[in-house]
């Protein structure tokens, strides 16, 4: 009896730093999307902290029209700082941070959608905040994946070249 073994296909890993020039136009997309969202989250966090809302308060406290509490304000400052740092760094870092945080925002939106009006809603989410989390997640993912994930990538794109080594 003959057993067939499939050879594992290994893909070459892509490292954009070797392929993309520093001033490549995709770097601006990654940078701006991280920067704008980071600035908004920093403003949201600062306004939440200035109002001196309790750390896990679940009352009717808002900042920029969105429900908040002290814990969410601090978390917004941290995430906004990470996004701004990624925007300053640019390139692959900004793209990866945008994509990862975009997915995280979507997951958090779903988690707190199920936690609305329960004792597990410790970040004081309301429906507006859930929708905001979905919107931010989609915007960050779009900004992070732009030029990386598509069926119509140009042949000079390093991601296309890594998928088609021949």
PDB file of C-alpha atoms in Angstrom:
ATOM      1  CA  UNK A   1       0.000   0.000   0.000  1.00  0.00           C
ATOM      2  CA  UNK A   2       1.343   3.385  -0.964  1.00  0.00           C
ATOM      3  CA  UNK A   3       0.747   6.399   1.236  1.00  0.00           C
ATOM      4  CA  UNK A   4       0.771   9.820  -0.323  1.00  0.00           C
ATOM      5  CA  UNK A   5       2.218  12.639   1.676  1.00  0.00           C
ATOM      6  CA  UNK A   6       1.612  16.180   0.644  1.00  0.00           C
ATOM      7  CA  UNK A   7       4.655  18.378   0.839  1.00  0.00           C
ATOM      8  CA  UNK A   8       3.975  21.307   3.093  1.00  0.00           C
ATOM      9  CA  UNK A   9       3.864  24.527   1.132  1.00  0.00           C
ATOM     10  CA  UNK A  10       5.875  27.205   2.728  1.00  0.00           C
ATOM     11  CA  UNK A  11       5.274  30.800   1.845  1.00  0.00           C
ATOM     12  CA  UNK A  12       8.053  33.293   2.024  1.00  0.00           C
ATOM     13  CA  UNK A  13       7.458  35.789   4.780  1.00  0.00           C
ATOM     14  CA  UNK A  14       6.983  39.333   3.653  1.00  0.00           C
ATOM     15  CA  UNK A  15       8.937  42.095   5.271  1.00  0.00           C
ATOM     16  CA  UNK A  16       7.868  45.399   3.851  1.00  0.00           C
ATOM     17  CA  UNK A  17      10.827  47.267   5.256  1.00  0.00           C
ATOM     18  CA  UNK A  18      12.989  45.557   2.618  1.00  0.00           C
ATOM     19  CA  UNK A  19      10.594  46.320  -0.234  1.00  0.00           C
ATOM     20  CA  UNK A  20       8.758  49.584   0.330  1.00  0.00           C
ATOM     21  CA  UNK A  21      10.644  52.850   0.181  1.00  0.00           C
ATOM     22  CA  UNK A  22      10.221  55.121   3.184  1.00  0.00           C
ATOM     23  CA  UNK A  23       8.083  57.606   1.217  1.00  0.00           C
ATOM     24  CA  UNK A  24       5.744  54.990  -0.334  1.00  0.00           C
ATOM     25  CA  UNK A  25       2.143  56.212  -0.655  1.00  0.00           C
ATOM     26  CA  UNK A  26       0.766  53.275   1.361  1.00  0.00           C
ATOM     27  CA  UNK A  27       2.717  54.490   4.395  1.00  0.00           C
ATOM     28  CA  UNK A  28       0.662  57.686   4.404  1.00  0.00           C
ATOM     29  CA  UNK A  29      -2.611  55.746   4.449  1.00  0.00           C
ATOM     30  CA  UNK A  30      -1.444  53.662   7.411  1.00  0.00           C
ATOM     31  CA  UNK A  31      -0.066  56.697   9.198  1.00  0.00           C
ATOM     32  CA  UNK A  32      -3.076  58.978   8.733  1.00  0.00           C
ATOM     33  CA  UNK A  33      -5.627  56.356   9.729  1.00  0.00           C
ATOM     34  CA  UNK A  34      -3.686  55.570  12.907  1.00  0.00           C
ATOM     35  CA  UNK A  35      -3.052  59.255  13.650  1.00  0.00           C
ATOM     36  CA  UNK A  36      -6.605  60.512  13.205  1.00  0.00           C
ATOM     37  CA  UNK A  37      -8.136  57.732  15.256  1.00  0.00           C
ATOM     38  CA  UNK A  38      -5.427  58.069  17.906  1.00  0.00           C
ATOM     39  CA  UNK A  39      -6.103  61.806  18.255  1.00  0.00           C
ATOM     40  CA  UNK A  40      -9.841  61.209  18.583  1.00  0.00           C
ATOM     41  CA  UNK A  41      -9.352  58.532  21.247  1.00  0.00           C
ATOM     42  CA  UNK A  42      -6.938  60.772  23.152  1.00  0.00           C
ATOM     43  CA  UNK A  43      -9.451  63.634  23.103  1.00  0.00           C
ATOM     44  CA  UNK A  44     -12.209  61.263  24.245  1.00  0.00           C
ATOM     45  CA  UNK A  45     -10.028  59.937  27.073  1.00  0.00           C
ATOM     46  CA  UNK A  46      -8.937  63.375  28.246  1.00  0.00           C
ATOM     47  CA  UNK A  47     -12.515  64.689  28.255  1.00  0.00           C
ATOM     48  CA  UNK A  48     -13.643  61.638  30.213  1.00  0.00           C
ATOM     49  CA  UNK A  49     -10.926  62.136  32.827  1.00  0.00           C
ATOM     50  CA  UNK A  50     -11.496  65.888  33.107  1.00  0.00           C
ATOM     51  CA  UNK A  51     -15.100  65.249  34.127  1.00  0.00           C
ATOM     52  CA  UNK A  52     -13.831  63.171  37.088  1.00  0.00           C
ATOM     53  CA  UNK A  53     -16.167  60.302  36.469  1.00  0.00           C
ATOM     54  CA  UNK A  54     -15.870  57.299  38.778  1.00  0.00           C
ATOM     55  CA  UNK A  55     -13.544  54.572  37.554  1.00  0.00           C
ATOM     56  CA  UNK A  56     -16.264  51.937  37.094  1.00  0.00           C
ATOM     57  CA  UNK A  57     -19.274  54.284  37.243  1.00  0.00           C
ATOM     58  CA  UNK A  58     -22.141  53.133  35.000  1.00  0.00           C
ATOM     59  CA  UNK A  59     -24.259  56.267  35.208  1.00  0.00           C
ATOM     60  CA  UNK A  60     -25.272  58.622  32.402  1.00  0.00           C
ATOM     61  CA  UNK A  61     -21.791  60.089  31.934  1.00  0.00           C
ATOM     62  CA  UNK A  62     -20.753  61.129  28.431  1.00  0.00           C
ATOM     63  CA  UNK A  63     -17.810  62.624  26.592  1.00  0.00           C
ATOM     64  CA  UNK A  64     -18.142  63.699  22.948  1.00  0.00           C
ATOM     65  CA  UNK A  65     -21.672  62.266  23.001  1.00  0.00           C
ATOM     66  CA  UNK A  66     -20.517  58.767  23.948  1.00  0.00           C
ATOM     67  CA  UNK A  67     -20.982  57.010  27.275  1.00  0.00           C
ATOM     68  CA  UNK A  68     -17.845  56.668  29.363  1.00  0.00           C
ATOM     69  CA  UNK A  69     -16.359  56.132  32.788  1.00  0.00           C
ATOM     70  CA  UNK A  70     -12.890  56.492  34.267  1.00  0.00           C
ATOM     71  CA  UNK A  71     -11.705  53.036  33.185  1.00  0.00           C
ATOM     72  CA  UNK A  72     -12.820  53.583  29.597  1.00  0.00           C
ATOM     73  CA  UNK A  73     -11.168  57.010  29.559  1.00  0.00           C
ATOM     74  CA  UNK A  74      -7.843  55.564  30.698  1.00  0.00           C
ATOM     75  CA  UNK A  75      -8.168  52.710  28.184  1.00  0.00           C
ATOM     76  CA  UNK A  76      -8.907  55.244  25.433  1.00  0.00           C
ATOM     77  CA  UNK A  77      -5.777  57.198  26.371  1.00  0.00           C
ATOM     78  CA  UNK A  78      -3.648  54.058  26.197  1.00  0.00           C
ATOM     79  CA  UNK A  79      -5.078  52.900  22.850  1.00  0.00           C
ATOM     80  CA  UNK A  80      -4.888  56.431  21.435  1.00  0.00           C
ATOM     81  CA  UNK A  81      -1.250  56.640  22.522  1.00  0.00           C
ATOM     82  CA  UNK A  82      -0.478  53.299  20.866  1.00  0.00           C
ATOM     83  CA  UNK A  83      -2.122  54.498  17.653  1.00  0.00           C
ATOM     84  CA  UNK A  84      -0.188  57.774  17.707  1.00  0.00           C
ATOM     85  CA  UNK A  85       3.072  55.927  18.335  1.00  0.00           C
ATOM     86  CA  UNK A  86       2.269  53.653  15.373  1.00  0.00           C
ATOM     87  CA  UNK A  87       1.499  56.712  13.245  1.00  0.00           C
ATOM     88  CA  UNK A  88       4.869  58.222  14.129  1.00  0.00           C
ATOM     89  CA  UNK A  89       6.627  54.936  13.348  1.00  0.00           C
ATOM     90  CA  UNK A  90       4.650  54.467  10.111  1.00  0.00           C
ATOM     91  CA  UNK A  91       5.046  51.675   7.561  1.00  0.00           C
ATOM     92  CA  UNK A  92       4.334  48.098   8.555  1.00  0.00           C
ATOM     93  CA  UNK A  93       4.023  49.005  12.203  1.00  0.00           C
ATOM     94  CA  UNK A  94       1.141  51.403  11.590  1.00  0.00           C
ATOM     95  CA  UNK A  95      -0.532  48.937   9.232  1.00  0.00           C
ATOM     96  CA  UNK A  96      -0.285  46.037  11.671  1.00  0.00           C
ATOM     97  CA  UNK A  97      -1.367  48.100  14.682  1.00  0.00           C
ATOM     98  CA  UNK A  98      -4.358  49.442  12.723  1.00  0.00           C
ATOM     99  CA  UNK A  99      -5.416  45.942  11.696  1.00  0.00           C
ATOM    100  CA  UNK A 100      -4.975  44.376  15.136  1.00  0.00           C
ATOM    101  CA  UNK A 101      -6.716  47.209  16.976  1.00  0.00           C
ATOM    102  CA  UNK A 102      -9.481  47.268  14.357  1.00  0.00           C
ATOM    103  CA  UNK A 103     -10.192  43.604  15.028  1.00  0.00           C
ATOM    104  CA  UNK A 104     -10.016  44.291  18.770  1.00  0.00           C
ATOM    105  CA  UNK A 105     -12.572  47.117  18.460  1.00  0.00           C
ATOM    106  CA  UNK A 106     -14.947  44.815  16.586  1.00  0.00           C
ATOM    107  CA  UNK A 107     -14.588  42.079  19.202  1.00  0.00           C
ATOM    108  CA  UNK A 108     -15.092  44.549  22.039  1.00  0.00           C
ATOM    109  CA  UNK A 109     -18.175  45.904  20.275  1.00  0.00           C
ATOM    110  CA  UNK A 110     -19.653  42.412  20.059  1.00  0.00           C
ATOM    111  CA  UNK A 111     -18.719  41.585  23.654  1.00  0.00           C
ATOM    112  CA  UNK A 112     -20.367  44.693  25.049  1.00  0.00           C
ATOM    113  CA  UNK A 113     -23.350  44.319  22.740  1.00  0.00           C
ATOM    114  CA  UNK A 114     -24.088  41.138  24.653  1.00  0.00           C
ATOM    115  CA  UNK A 115     -23.217  42.781  27.976  1.00  0.00           C
ATOM    116  CA  UNK A 116     -25.582  45.770  27.598  1.00  0.00           C
ATOM    117  CA  UNK A 117     -27.887  46.151  30.601  1.00  0.00           C
ATOM    118  CA  UNK A 118     -26.015  43.514  32.592  1.00  0.00           C
ATOM    119  CA  UNK A 119     -23.588  43.585  35.485  1.00  0.00           C
ATOM    120  CA  UNK A 120     -20.739  42.788  33.061  1.00  0.00           C
ATOM    121  CA  UNK A 121     -21.007  46.230  31.414  1.00  0.00           C
ATOM    122  CA  UNK A 122     -18.180  47.637  33.550  1.00  0.00           C
ATOM    123  CA  UNK A 123     -17.012  50.066  30.822  1.00  0.00           C
ATOM    124  CA  UNK A 124     -20.420  51.790  30.703  1.00  0.00           C
ATOM    125  CA  UNK A 125     -21.202  50.905  27.086  1.00  0.00           C
ATOM    126  CA  UNK A 126     -24.472  52.020  25.566  1.00  0.00           C
ATOM    127  CA  UNK A 127     -25.741  51.229  22.070  1.00  0.00           C
ATOM    128  CA  UNK A 128     -24.097  54.370  20.641  1.00  0.00           C
ATOM    129  CA  UNK A 129     -20.750  53.218  22.026  1.00  0.00           C
ATOM    130  CA  UNK A 130     -21.218  49.733  20.539  1.00  0.00           C
ATOM    131  CA  UNK A 131     -21.931  51.252  17.116  1.00  0.00           C
ATOM    132  CA  UNK A 132     -18.950  53.576  17.545  1.00  0.00           C
ATOM    133  CA  UNK A 133     -16.753  50.595  18.381  1.00  0.00           C
ATOM    134  CA  UNK A 134     -17.910  48.811  15.219  1.00  0.00           C
ATOM    135  CA  UNK A 135     -17.290  51.929  13.097  1.00  0.00           C
ATOM    136  CA  UNK A 136     -13.813  52.528  14.561  1.00  0.00           C
ATOM    137  CA  UNK A 137     -12.952  48.860  14.105  1.00  0.00           C
ATOM    138  CA  UNK A 138     -13.955  48.894  10.463  1.00  0.00           C
ATOM    139  CA  UNK A 139     -12.126  52.174   9.786  1.00  0.00           C
ATOM    140  CA  UNK A 140      -8.945  50.957  11.448  1.00  0.00           C
ATOM    141  CA  UNK A 141      -9.067  47.628   9.637  1.00  0.00           C
ATOM    142  CA  UNK A 142      -9.629  49.380   6.313  1.00  0.00           C
ATOM    143  CA  UNK A 143      -6.742  51.744   6.981  1.00  0.00           C
ATOM    144  CA  UNK A 144      -4.485  48.907   8.079  1.00  0.00           C
ATOM    145  CA  UNK A 145      -5.310  46.474   5.290  1.00  0.00           C
ATOM    146  CA  UNK A 146      -5.367  49.009   2.482  1.00  0.00           C
ATOM    147  CA  UNK A 147      -2.965  47.843  -0.183  1.00  0.00           C
ATOM    148  CA  UNK A 148      -2.247  44.591   1.660  1.00  0.00           C
ATOM    149  CA  UNK A 149      -5.396  42.550   1.121  1.00  0.00           C
ATOM    150  CA  UNK A 150      -7.084  42.624  -2.250  1.00  0.00           C
ATOM    151  CA  UNK A 151      -7.690  40.512  -5.295  1.00  0.00           C
ATOM    152  CA  UNK A 152      -6.412  43.272  -7.560  1.00  0.00           C
ATOM    153  CA  UNK A 153      -3.017  44.132  -6.100  1.00  0.00           C
ATOM    154  CA  UNK A 154      -0.579  45.478  -8.704  1.00  0.00           C
ATOM    155  CA  UNK A 155       2.319  43.195  -9.560  1.00  0.00           C
ATOM    156  CA  UNK A 156       4.878  45.557  -8.053  1.00  0.00           C
ATOM    157  CA  UNK A 157       3.164  45.342  -4.649  1.00  0.00           C
ATOM    158  CA  UNK A 158       5.394  43.446  -2.186  1.00  0.00           C
ATOM    159  CA  UNK A 159       2.408  41.499  -0.852  1.00  0.00           C
ATOM    160  CA  UNK A 160       1.535  40.325  -4.349  1.00  0.00           C
ATOM    161  CA  UNK A 161       5.178  39.365  -4.957  1.00  0.00           C
ATOM    162  CA  UNK A 162       5.330  37.345  -1.736  1.00  0.00           C
ATOM    163  CA  UNK A 163       2.193  35.400  -2.731  1.00  0.00           C
ATOM    164  CA  UNK A 164       3.486  34.777  -6.254  1.00  0.00           C
ATOM    165  CA  UNK A 165       7.195  34.022  -5.899  1.00  0.00           C
ATOM    166  CA  UNK A 166       7.602  32.652  -9.441  1.00  0.00           C
TER     167      UNK A 166
END
